[in-house]
Short mmCIF file of C-alpha atoms in Angstrom, two decimals:
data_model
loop_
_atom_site.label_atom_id
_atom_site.label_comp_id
_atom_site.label_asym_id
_atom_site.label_seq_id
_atom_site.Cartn_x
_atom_site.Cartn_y
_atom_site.Cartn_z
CA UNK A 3 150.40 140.05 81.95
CA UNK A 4 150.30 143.54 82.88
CA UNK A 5 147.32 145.57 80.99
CA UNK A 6 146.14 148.79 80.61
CA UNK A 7 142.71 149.43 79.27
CA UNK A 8 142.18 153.25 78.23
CA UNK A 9 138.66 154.05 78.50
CA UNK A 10 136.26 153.27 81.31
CA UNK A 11 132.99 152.93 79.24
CA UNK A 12 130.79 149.68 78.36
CA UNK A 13 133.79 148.08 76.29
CA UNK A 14 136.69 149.24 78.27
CA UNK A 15 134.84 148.25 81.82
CA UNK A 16 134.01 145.04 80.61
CA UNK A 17 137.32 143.77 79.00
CA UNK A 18 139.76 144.84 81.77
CA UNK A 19 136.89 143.37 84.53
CA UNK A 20 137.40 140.12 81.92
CA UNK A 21 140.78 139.85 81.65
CA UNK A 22 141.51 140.44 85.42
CA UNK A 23 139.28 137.79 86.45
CA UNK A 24 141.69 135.59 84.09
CA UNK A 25 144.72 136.39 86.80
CA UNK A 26 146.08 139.82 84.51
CA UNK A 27 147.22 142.41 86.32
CA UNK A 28 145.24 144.99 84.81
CA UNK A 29 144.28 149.14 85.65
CA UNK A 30 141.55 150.85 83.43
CA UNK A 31 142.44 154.51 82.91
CA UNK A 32 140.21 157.34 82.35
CA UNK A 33 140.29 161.07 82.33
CA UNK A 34 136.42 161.33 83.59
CA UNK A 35 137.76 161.47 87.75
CA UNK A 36 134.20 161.00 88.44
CA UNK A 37 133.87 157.68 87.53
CA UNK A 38 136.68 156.55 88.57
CA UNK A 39 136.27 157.21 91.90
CA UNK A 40 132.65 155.71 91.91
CA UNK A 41 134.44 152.52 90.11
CA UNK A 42 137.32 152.38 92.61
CA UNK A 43 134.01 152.71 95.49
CA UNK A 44 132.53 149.65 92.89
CA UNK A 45 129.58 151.83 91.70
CA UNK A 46 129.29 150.82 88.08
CA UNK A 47 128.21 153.69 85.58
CA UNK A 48 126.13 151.11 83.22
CA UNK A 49 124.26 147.95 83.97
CA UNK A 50 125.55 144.85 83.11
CA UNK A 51 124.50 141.45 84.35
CA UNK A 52 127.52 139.45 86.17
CA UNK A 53 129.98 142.87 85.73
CA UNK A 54 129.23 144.51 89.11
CA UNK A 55 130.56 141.26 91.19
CA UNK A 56 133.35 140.63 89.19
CA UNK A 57 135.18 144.32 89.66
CA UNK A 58 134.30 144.21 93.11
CA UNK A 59 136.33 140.81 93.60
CA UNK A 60 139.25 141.75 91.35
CA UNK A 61 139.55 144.68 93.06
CA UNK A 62 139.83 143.37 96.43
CA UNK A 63 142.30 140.28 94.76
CA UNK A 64 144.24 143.40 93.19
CA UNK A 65 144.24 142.58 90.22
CA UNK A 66 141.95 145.02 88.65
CA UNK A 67 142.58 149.17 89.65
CA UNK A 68 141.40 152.10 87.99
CA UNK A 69 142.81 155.79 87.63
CA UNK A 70 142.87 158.81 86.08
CA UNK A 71 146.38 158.94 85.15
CA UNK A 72 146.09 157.60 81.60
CA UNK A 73 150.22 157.80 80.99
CA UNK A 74 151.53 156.25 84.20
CA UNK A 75 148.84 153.29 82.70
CA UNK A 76 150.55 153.12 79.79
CA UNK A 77 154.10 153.01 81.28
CA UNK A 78 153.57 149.85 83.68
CA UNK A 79 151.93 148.11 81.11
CA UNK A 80 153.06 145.37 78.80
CA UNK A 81 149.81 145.05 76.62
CA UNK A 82 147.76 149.05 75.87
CA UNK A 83 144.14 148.50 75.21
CA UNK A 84 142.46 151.64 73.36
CA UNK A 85 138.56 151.50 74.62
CA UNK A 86 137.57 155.04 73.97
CA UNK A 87 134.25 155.85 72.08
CA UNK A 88 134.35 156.28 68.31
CA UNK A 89 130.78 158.28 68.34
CA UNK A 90 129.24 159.37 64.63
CA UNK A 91 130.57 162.46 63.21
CA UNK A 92 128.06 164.99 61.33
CA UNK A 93 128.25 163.33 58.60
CA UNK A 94 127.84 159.36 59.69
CA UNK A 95 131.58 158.63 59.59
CA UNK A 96 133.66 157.43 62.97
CA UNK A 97 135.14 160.32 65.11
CA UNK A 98 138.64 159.07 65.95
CA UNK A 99 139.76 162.21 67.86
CA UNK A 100 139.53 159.86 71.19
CA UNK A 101 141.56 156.88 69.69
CA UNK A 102 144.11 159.12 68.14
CA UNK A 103 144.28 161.47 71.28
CA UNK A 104 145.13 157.71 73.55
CA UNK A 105 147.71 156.98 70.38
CA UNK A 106 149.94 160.31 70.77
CA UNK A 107 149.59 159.59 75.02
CA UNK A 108 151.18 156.08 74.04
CA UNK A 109 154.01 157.42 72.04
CA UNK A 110 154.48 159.91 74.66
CA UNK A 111 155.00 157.38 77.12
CA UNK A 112 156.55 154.78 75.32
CA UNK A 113 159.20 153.29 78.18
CA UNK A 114 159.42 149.91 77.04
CA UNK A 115 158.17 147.54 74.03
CA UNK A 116 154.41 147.34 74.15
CA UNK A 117 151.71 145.97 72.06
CA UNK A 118 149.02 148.34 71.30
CA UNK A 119 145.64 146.67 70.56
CA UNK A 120 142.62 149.03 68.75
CA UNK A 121 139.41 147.71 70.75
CA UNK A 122 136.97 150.17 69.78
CA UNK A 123 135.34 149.84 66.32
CA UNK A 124 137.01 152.27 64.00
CA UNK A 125 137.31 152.38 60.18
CA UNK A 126 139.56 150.47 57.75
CA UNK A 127 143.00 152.08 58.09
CA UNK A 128 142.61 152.97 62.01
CA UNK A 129 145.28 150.94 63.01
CA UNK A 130 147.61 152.72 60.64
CA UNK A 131 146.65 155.73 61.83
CA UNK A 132 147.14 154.49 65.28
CA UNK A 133 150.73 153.41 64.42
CA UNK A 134 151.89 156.87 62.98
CA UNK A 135 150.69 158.68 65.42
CA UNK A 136 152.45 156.85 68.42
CA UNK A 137 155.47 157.01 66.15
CA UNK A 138 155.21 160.45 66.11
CA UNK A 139 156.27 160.50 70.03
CA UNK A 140 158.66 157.58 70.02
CA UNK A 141 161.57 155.83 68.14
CA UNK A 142 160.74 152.56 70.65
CA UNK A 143 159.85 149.37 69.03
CA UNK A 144 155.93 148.61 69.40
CA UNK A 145 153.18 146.32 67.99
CA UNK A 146 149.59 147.56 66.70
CA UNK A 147 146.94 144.80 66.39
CA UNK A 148 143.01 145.38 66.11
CA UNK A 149 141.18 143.35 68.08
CA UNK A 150 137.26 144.46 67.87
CA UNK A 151 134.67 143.41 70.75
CA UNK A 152 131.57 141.37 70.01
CA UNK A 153 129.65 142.04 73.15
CA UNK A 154 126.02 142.17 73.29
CA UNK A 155 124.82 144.55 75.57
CA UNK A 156 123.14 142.25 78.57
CA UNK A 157 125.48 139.30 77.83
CA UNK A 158 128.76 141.26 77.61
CA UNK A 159 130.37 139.43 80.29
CA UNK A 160 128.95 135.76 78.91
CA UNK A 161 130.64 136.92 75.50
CA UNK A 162 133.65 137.92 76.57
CA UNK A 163 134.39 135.01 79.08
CA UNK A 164 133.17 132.13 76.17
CA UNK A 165 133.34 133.76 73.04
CA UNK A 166 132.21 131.80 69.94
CA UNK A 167 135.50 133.45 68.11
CA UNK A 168 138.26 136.13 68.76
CA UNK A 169 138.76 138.33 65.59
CA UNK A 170 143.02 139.71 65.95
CA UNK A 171 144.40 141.35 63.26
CA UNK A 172 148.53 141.46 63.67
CA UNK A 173 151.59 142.84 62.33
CA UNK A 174 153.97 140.34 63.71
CA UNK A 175 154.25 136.72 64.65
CA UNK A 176 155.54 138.16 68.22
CA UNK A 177 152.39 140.06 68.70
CA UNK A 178 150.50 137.33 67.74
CA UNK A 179 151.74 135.10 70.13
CA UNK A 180 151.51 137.43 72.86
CA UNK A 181 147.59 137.63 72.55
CA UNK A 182 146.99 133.90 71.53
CA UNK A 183 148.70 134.25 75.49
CA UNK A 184 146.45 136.61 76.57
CA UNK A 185 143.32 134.51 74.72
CA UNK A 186 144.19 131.82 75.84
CA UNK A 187 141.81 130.83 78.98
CA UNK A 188 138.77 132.09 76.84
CA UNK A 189 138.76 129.80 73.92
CA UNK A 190 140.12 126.35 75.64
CA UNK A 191 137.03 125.09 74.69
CA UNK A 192 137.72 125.22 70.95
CA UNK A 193 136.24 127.85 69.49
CA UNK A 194 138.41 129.50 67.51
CA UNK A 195 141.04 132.47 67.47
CA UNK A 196 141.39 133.86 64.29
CA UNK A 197 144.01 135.50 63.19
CA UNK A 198 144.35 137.66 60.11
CA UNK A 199 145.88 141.38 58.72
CA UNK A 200 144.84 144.55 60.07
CA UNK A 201 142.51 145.53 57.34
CA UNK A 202 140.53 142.16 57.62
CA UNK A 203 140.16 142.38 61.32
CA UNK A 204 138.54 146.03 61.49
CA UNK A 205 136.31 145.60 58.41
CA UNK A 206 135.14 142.15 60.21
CA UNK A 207 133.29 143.93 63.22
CA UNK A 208 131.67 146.17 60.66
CA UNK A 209 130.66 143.53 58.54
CA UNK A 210 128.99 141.23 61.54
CA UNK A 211 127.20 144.40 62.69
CA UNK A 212 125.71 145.30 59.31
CA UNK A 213 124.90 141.71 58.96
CA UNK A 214 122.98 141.33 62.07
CA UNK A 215 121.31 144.54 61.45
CA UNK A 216 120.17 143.61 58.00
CA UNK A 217 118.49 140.47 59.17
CA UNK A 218 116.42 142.51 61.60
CA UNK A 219 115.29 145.15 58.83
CA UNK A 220 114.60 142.12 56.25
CA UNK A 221 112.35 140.14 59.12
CA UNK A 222 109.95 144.15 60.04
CA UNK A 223 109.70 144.21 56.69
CA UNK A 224 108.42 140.54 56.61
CA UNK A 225 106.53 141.44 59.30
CA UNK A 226 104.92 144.67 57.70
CA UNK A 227 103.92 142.62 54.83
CA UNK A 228 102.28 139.82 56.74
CA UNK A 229 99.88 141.77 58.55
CA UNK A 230 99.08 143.38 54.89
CA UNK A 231 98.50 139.61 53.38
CA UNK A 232 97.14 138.00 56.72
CA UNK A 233 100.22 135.64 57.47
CA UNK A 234 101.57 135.47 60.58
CA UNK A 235 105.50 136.61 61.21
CA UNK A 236 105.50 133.98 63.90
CA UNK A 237 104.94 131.15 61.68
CA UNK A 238 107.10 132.42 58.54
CA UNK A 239 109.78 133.07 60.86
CA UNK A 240 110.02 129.15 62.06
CA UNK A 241 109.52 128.35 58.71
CA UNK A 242 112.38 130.35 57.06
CA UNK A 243 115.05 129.75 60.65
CA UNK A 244 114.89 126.00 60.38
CA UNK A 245 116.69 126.06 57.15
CA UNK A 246 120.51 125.73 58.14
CA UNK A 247 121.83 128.05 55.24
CA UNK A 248 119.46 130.72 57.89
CA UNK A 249 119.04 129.88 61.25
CA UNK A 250 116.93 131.46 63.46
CA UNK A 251 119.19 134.31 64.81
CA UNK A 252 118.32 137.63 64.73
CA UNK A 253 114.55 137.06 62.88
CA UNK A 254 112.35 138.00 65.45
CA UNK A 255 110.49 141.07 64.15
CA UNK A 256 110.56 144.16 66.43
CA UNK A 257 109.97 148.04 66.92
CA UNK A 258 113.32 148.80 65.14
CA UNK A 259 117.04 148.14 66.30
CA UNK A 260 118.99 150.90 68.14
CA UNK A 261 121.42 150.86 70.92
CA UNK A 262 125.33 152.19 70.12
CA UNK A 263 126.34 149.80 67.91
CA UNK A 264 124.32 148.62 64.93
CA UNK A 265 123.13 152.32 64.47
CA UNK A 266 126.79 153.69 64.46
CA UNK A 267 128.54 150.85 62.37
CA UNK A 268 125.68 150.96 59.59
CA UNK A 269 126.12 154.66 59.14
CA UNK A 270 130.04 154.44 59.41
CA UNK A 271 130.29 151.62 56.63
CA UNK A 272 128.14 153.45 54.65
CA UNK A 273 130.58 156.60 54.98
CA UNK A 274 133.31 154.22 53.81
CA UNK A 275 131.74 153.38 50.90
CA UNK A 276 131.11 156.50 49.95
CA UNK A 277 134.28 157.81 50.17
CA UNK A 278 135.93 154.71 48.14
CA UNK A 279 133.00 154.87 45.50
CA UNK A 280 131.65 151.96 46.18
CA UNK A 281 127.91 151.99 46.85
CA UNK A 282 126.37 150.08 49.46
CA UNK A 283 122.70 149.99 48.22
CA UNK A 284 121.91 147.22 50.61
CA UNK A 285 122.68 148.93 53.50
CA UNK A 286 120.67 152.56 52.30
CA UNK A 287 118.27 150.61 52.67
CA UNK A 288 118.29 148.45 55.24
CA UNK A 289 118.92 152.00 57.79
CA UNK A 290 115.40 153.35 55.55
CA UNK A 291 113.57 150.81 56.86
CA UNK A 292 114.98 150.72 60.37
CA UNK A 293 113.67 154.31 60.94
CA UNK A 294 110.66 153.61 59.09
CA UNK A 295 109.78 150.83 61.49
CA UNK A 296 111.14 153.20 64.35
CA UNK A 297 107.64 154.64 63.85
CA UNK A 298 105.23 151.67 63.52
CA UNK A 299 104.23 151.47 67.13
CA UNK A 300 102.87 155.11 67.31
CA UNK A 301 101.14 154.62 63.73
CA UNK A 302 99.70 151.76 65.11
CA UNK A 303 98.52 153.47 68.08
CA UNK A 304 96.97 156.77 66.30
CA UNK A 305 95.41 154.22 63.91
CA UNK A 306 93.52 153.10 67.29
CA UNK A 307 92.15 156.50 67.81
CA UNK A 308 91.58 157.48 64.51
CA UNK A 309 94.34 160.12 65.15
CA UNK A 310 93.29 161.91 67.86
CA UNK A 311 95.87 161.13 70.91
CA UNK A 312 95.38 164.51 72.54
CA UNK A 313 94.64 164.04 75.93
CA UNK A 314 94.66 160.44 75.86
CA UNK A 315 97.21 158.58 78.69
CA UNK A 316 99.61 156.03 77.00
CA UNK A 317 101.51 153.65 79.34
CA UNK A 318 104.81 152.23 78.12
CA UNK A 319 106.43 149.23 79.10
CA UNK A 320 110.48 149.35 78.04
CA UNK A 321 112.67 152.41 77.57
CA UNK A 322 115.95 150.63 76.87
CA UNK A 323 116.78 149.77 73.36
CA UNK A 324 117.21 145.61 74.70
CA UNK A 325 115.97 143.89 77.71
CA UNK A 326 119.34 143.52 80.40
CA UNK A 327 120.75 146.51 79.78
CA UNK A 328 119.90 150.37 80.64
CA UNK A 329 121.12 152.18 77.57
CA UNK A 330 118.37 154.18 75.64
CA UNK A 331 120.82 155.28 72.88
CA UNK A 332 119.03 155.24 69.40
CA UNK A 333 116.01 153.16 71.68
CA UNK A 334 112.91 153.15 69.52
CA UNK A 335 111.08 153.70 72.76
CA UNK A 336 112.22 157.32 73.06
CA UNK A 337 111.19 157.90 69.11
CA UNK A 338 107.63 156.37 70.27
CA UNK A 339 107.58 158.48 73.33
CA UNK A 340 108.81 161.88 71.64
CA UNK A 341 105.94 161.30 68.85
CA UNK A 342 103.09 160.46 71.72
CA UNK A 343 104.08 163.73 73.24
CA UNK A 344 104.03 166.00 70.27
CA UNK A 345 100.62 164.59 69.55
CA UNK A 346 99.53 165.57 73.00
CA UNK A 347 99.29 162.20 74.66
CA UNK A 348 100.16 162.07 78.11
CA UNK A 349 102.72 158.98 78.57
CA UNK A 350 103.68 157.44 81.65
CA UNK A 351 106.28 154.94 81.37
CA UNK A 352 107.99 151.98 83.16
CA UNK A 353 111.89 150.06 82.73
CA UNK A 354 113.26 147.95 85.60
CA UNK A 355 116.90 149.49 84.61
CA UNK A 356 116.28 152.46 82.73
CA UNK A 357 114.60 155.08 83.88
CA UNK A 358 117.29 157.26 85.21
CA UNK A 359 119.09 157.20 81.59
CA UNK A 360 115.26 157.80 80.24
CA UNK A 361 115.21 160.92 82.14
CA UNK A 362 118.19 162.22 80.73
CA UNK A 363 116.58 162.54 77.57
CA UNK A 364 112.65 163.06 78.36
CA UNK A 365 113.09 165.10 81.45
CA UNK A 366 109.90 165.84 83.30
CA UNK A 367 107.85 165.73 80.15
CA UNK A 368 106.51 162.11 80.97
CA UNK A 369 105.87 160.28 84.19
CA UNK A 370 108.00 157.85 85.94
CA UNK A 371 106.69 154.49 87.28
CA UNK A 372 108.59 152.44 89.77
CA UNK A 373 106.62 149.53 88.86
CA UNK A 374 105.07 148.33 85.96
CA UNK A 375 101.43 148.18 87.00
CA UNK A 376 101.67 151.95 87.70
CA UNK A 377 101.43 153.17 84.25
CA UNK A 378 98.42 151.14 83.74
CA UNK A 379 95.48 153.13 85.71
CA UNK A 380 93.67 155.02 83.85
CA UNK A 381 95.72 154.22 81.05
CA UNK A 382 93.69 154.39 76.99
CA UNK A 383 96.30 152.04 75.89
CA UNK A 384 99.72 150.20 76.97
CA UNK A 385 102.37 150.15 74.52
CA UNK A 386 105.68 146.96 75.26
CA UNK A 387 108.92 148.52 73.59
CA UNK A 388 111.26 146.03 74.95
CA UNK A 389 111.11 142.49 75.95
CA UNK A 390 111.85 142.71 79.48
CA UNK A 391 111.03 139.03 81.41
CA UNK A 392 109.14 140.63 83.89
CA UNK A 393 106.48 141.76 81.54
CA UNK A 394 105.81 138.32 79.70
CA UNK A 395 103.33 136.98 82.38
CA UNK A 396 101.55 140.13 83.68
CA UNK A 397 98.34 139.85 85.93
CA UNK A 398 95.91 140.18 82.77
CA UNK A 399 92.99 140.41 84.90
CA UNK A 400 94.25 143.39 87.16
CA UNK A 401 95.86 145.20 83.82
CA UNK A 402 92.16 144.98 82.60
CA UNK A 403 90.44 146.39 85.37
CA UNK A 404 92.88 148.95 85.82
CA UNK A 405 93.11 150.01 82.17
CA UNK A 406 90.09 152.86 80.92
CA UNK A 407 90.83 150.96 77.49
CA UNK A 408 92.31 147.26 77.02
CA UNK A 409 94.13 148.68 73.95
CA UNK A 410 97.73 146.71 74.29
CA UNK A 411 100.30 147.53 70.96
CA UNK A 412 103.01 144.86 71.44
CA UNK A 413 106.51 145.92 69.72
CA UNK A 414 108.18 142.39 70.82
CA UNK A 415 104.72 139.53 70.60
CA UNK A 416 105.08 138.81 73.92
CA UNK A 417 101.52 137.37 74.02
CA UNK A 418 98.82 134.76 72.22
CA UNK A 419 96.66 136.64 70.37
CA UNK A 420 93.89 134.59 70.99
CA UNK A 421 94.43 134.62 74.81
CA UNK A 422 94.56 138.23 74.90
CA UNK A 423 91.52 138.41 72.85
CA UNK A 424 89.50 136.41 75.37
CA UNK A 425 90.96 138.00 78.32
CA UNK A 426 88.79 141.20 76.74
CA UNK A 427 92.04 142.83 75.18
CA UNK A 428 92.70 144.54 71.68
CA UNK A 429 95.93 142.90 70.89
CA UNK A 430 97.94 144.70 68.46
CA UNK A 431 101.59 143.01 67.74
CA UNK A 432 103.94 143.12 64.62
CA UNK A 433 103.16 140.79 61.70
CA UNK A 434 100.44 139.02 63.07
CA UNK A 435 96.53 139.57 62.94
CA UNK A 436 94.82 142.33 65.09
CA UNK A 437 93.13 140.42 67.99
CA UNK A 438 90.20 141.81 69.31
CA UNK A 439 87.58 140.70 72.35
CA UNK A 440 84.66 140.34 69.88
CA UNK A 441 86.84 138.09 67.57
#
């Protein structure tokens, strides 16, 4: 099939990367001509594992091109994927001037019959909107479906290729069939394509998201509230994810979620229901607590000195909001970082992928470590923000002999308390007991 995907960002890079590597013939459009040419050169703008190799090969195999000439996309195309950015307005809700801006391009090159599928997540009633605006700019016969992405930053590529389920909202039987098509090669081994109205579809990706972000804010509060009794998180959380009606997704405790998704989405619904009177209570509260525990690590660490971090040298380990992936967007590590600094700590601070999008943020205000060790000499305490593998078997011995304090504050419970605790360590992690070398 012939595909266009308009926008070149995580979404829009991955799917047309996807659905090349399926034998489409596809070209990602965007109006940013510096990325494209570093994409057409195969310089990716994010990391992503797997994503790198498999433009470079569908570029060569020509199936896969990218350009700046979003319209002349549109015309060659059979199938018009919208991949732009839906970013928070001021007040929470989902800025659709970038979706409805790609809409009136479609209408205004409308050439042939084409099926126009909403991939970024927008509100209830996008798709609608989507429609009237390309009929504003065409009397030619067209299809609008929603079709929102499930990819989880790291394992985008994984996700999209073996899916555990395809959400397509459809206004036709014809449309339908032409993406159960196009779906085809990515759910042959049974998992299933679901089809349903318009409505269903976009509320579905909001729903998932608020989900998934609830079960994180209900296990850090667990957390918080086994340290207070003397339980450990660890346990409860084995206990609780064995039960089927559960499961253990998603109930690992943490320093908070961020990233651009479960953020966004919680802050969007909660716009919806505000608008259509309906109160979300749940959700008020489950974003409260994610900002609350957004703070944990540094009240942990000014616990440690009693409140005085002026002058003291913090290490961190983690900038990016997940392990696999460099985006710092809504990362709890920059919160930790920003509140270190305006206590007067000095922070030097380590990510195998992030550091350059870091340094968008922190400028020169911290110091940059190529490796991990490096933030560690001199260091009066080492704080792990995400749960990169290269920092869950560390050289112990060196980090304490390097360290001017074996303070460690562990966001993700990398370690065994008990180890660290003979190794000479404080051990501070989430929902479990303070370990400490004299215990």
């Amino acid at each position: 099939m012939k595909v266009a995907v308009v926008g070149t960002g995580y979404v829009g890079l991955v799917v047309g990367a996807c659905l090349a590597e399926t034998g489409n013939d596809v070209v990602c459009a965007d109006l940013d001509a510096a990325k494209i040419t570093s994409l057409k050169s195969n310089k990716l703008p994010i990391y992503e594992p797997g994503l790198e190799p498999l433009v470079t090969r569908n570029q060569r195999g020509g199936r896969l091109a990218f350009t700046t000439e979003v319209g002349a996309a549109v015309e060659r195309s059979d199938i018009v994927i919208i991949a732009v950015g839906t970013p928070p307005d001021e007040d929470g809700s989902a800025d659709l001037q970038h979706v409805l801006a790609v809409a009136r391009t479609i209408g205004q090159h409308m050439n042939r019959p084409k099926t126009i599928i909403t991939k970024s997540t927008v509100p209830v009633g996008t798709a609608e909107k989507v429609r009237a605006e390309v009929a504003r700019h065409t009397t030619t016969p067209f299809h609008v479906c929603s079709n929102p992405e499930f990819l989880k930053e790291g394992a985008a590529v994984e996700d999209f290729m073996k899916p555990d389920r395809v959400i397509i909202g459809v206004d036709s039987g014809e449309s339908a069939k032409m993406l159960e098509e196009l779906y085809a090669p990515f759910v042959r081994t049974g998992n299933p394509l679901i089809f349903m109205d318009l409505p269903s579809a976009e509320m579905t990706k909001y729903a998932a998201n608020a989900m998934l972000a609830t079960r994180i804010s209900f296990m850090n509060q667990v957390a918080r509230l086994c340290e207070a009794v003397g339980a450990d998180v660890t346990l409860v959380r084995k206990g609780i994810g064995s039960d089927r009606r559960i499961g253990p997704a998603f109930l690992f405790p943490g320093p908070g979620y961020g990233g651009s998704c479960f953020p966004k989405d919680v802050q969007a619904l909660l716009r919806m229901g505000e608008a259509r009177h309906v109160p979300l209570d749940i959700l008020t509260a489950v974003e409260a607590a994610n900002e609350r525990q957004k703070r944990l690590l540094f009240e942990k660490l000014e616990r440690h000195f009693e409140g005085k971090l002026k002058g003291r040298a913090v290490g961190v380990w983690g900038l990016a909001f997940k392990a696999e992936t460099d985006d710092v967007r809504e990362s709890p590590a920059l919160v930790l970082v920003e509140a270190l600094l305006a206590a007067g700590a000095t922070v030097r601070v380590h990510d195998p992928a992030a550091l350059e999008t870091a340094r968008r943020h922190l400028g020169d205000r911290v110091s940059y470590a190529g490796q991990a060790v490096d933030v560690l000499a001199g260091a009066d305490a080492l704080a792990i923000v995400t749960e990169w593998l290269e920092y869950r078997n560390p050289d112990f011995s060196r980090m304490r002999q390097l360290m001017r304090r074996p303070l460690i504050v562990d966001g993700r419970n990398l370690y065994d308390p008990d180890r660290l605790a003979k190794l000479g360590f404080t051990y501070d992690s989430i929902g479990r007991r303070l370990a400490c070398a004299s215990s």
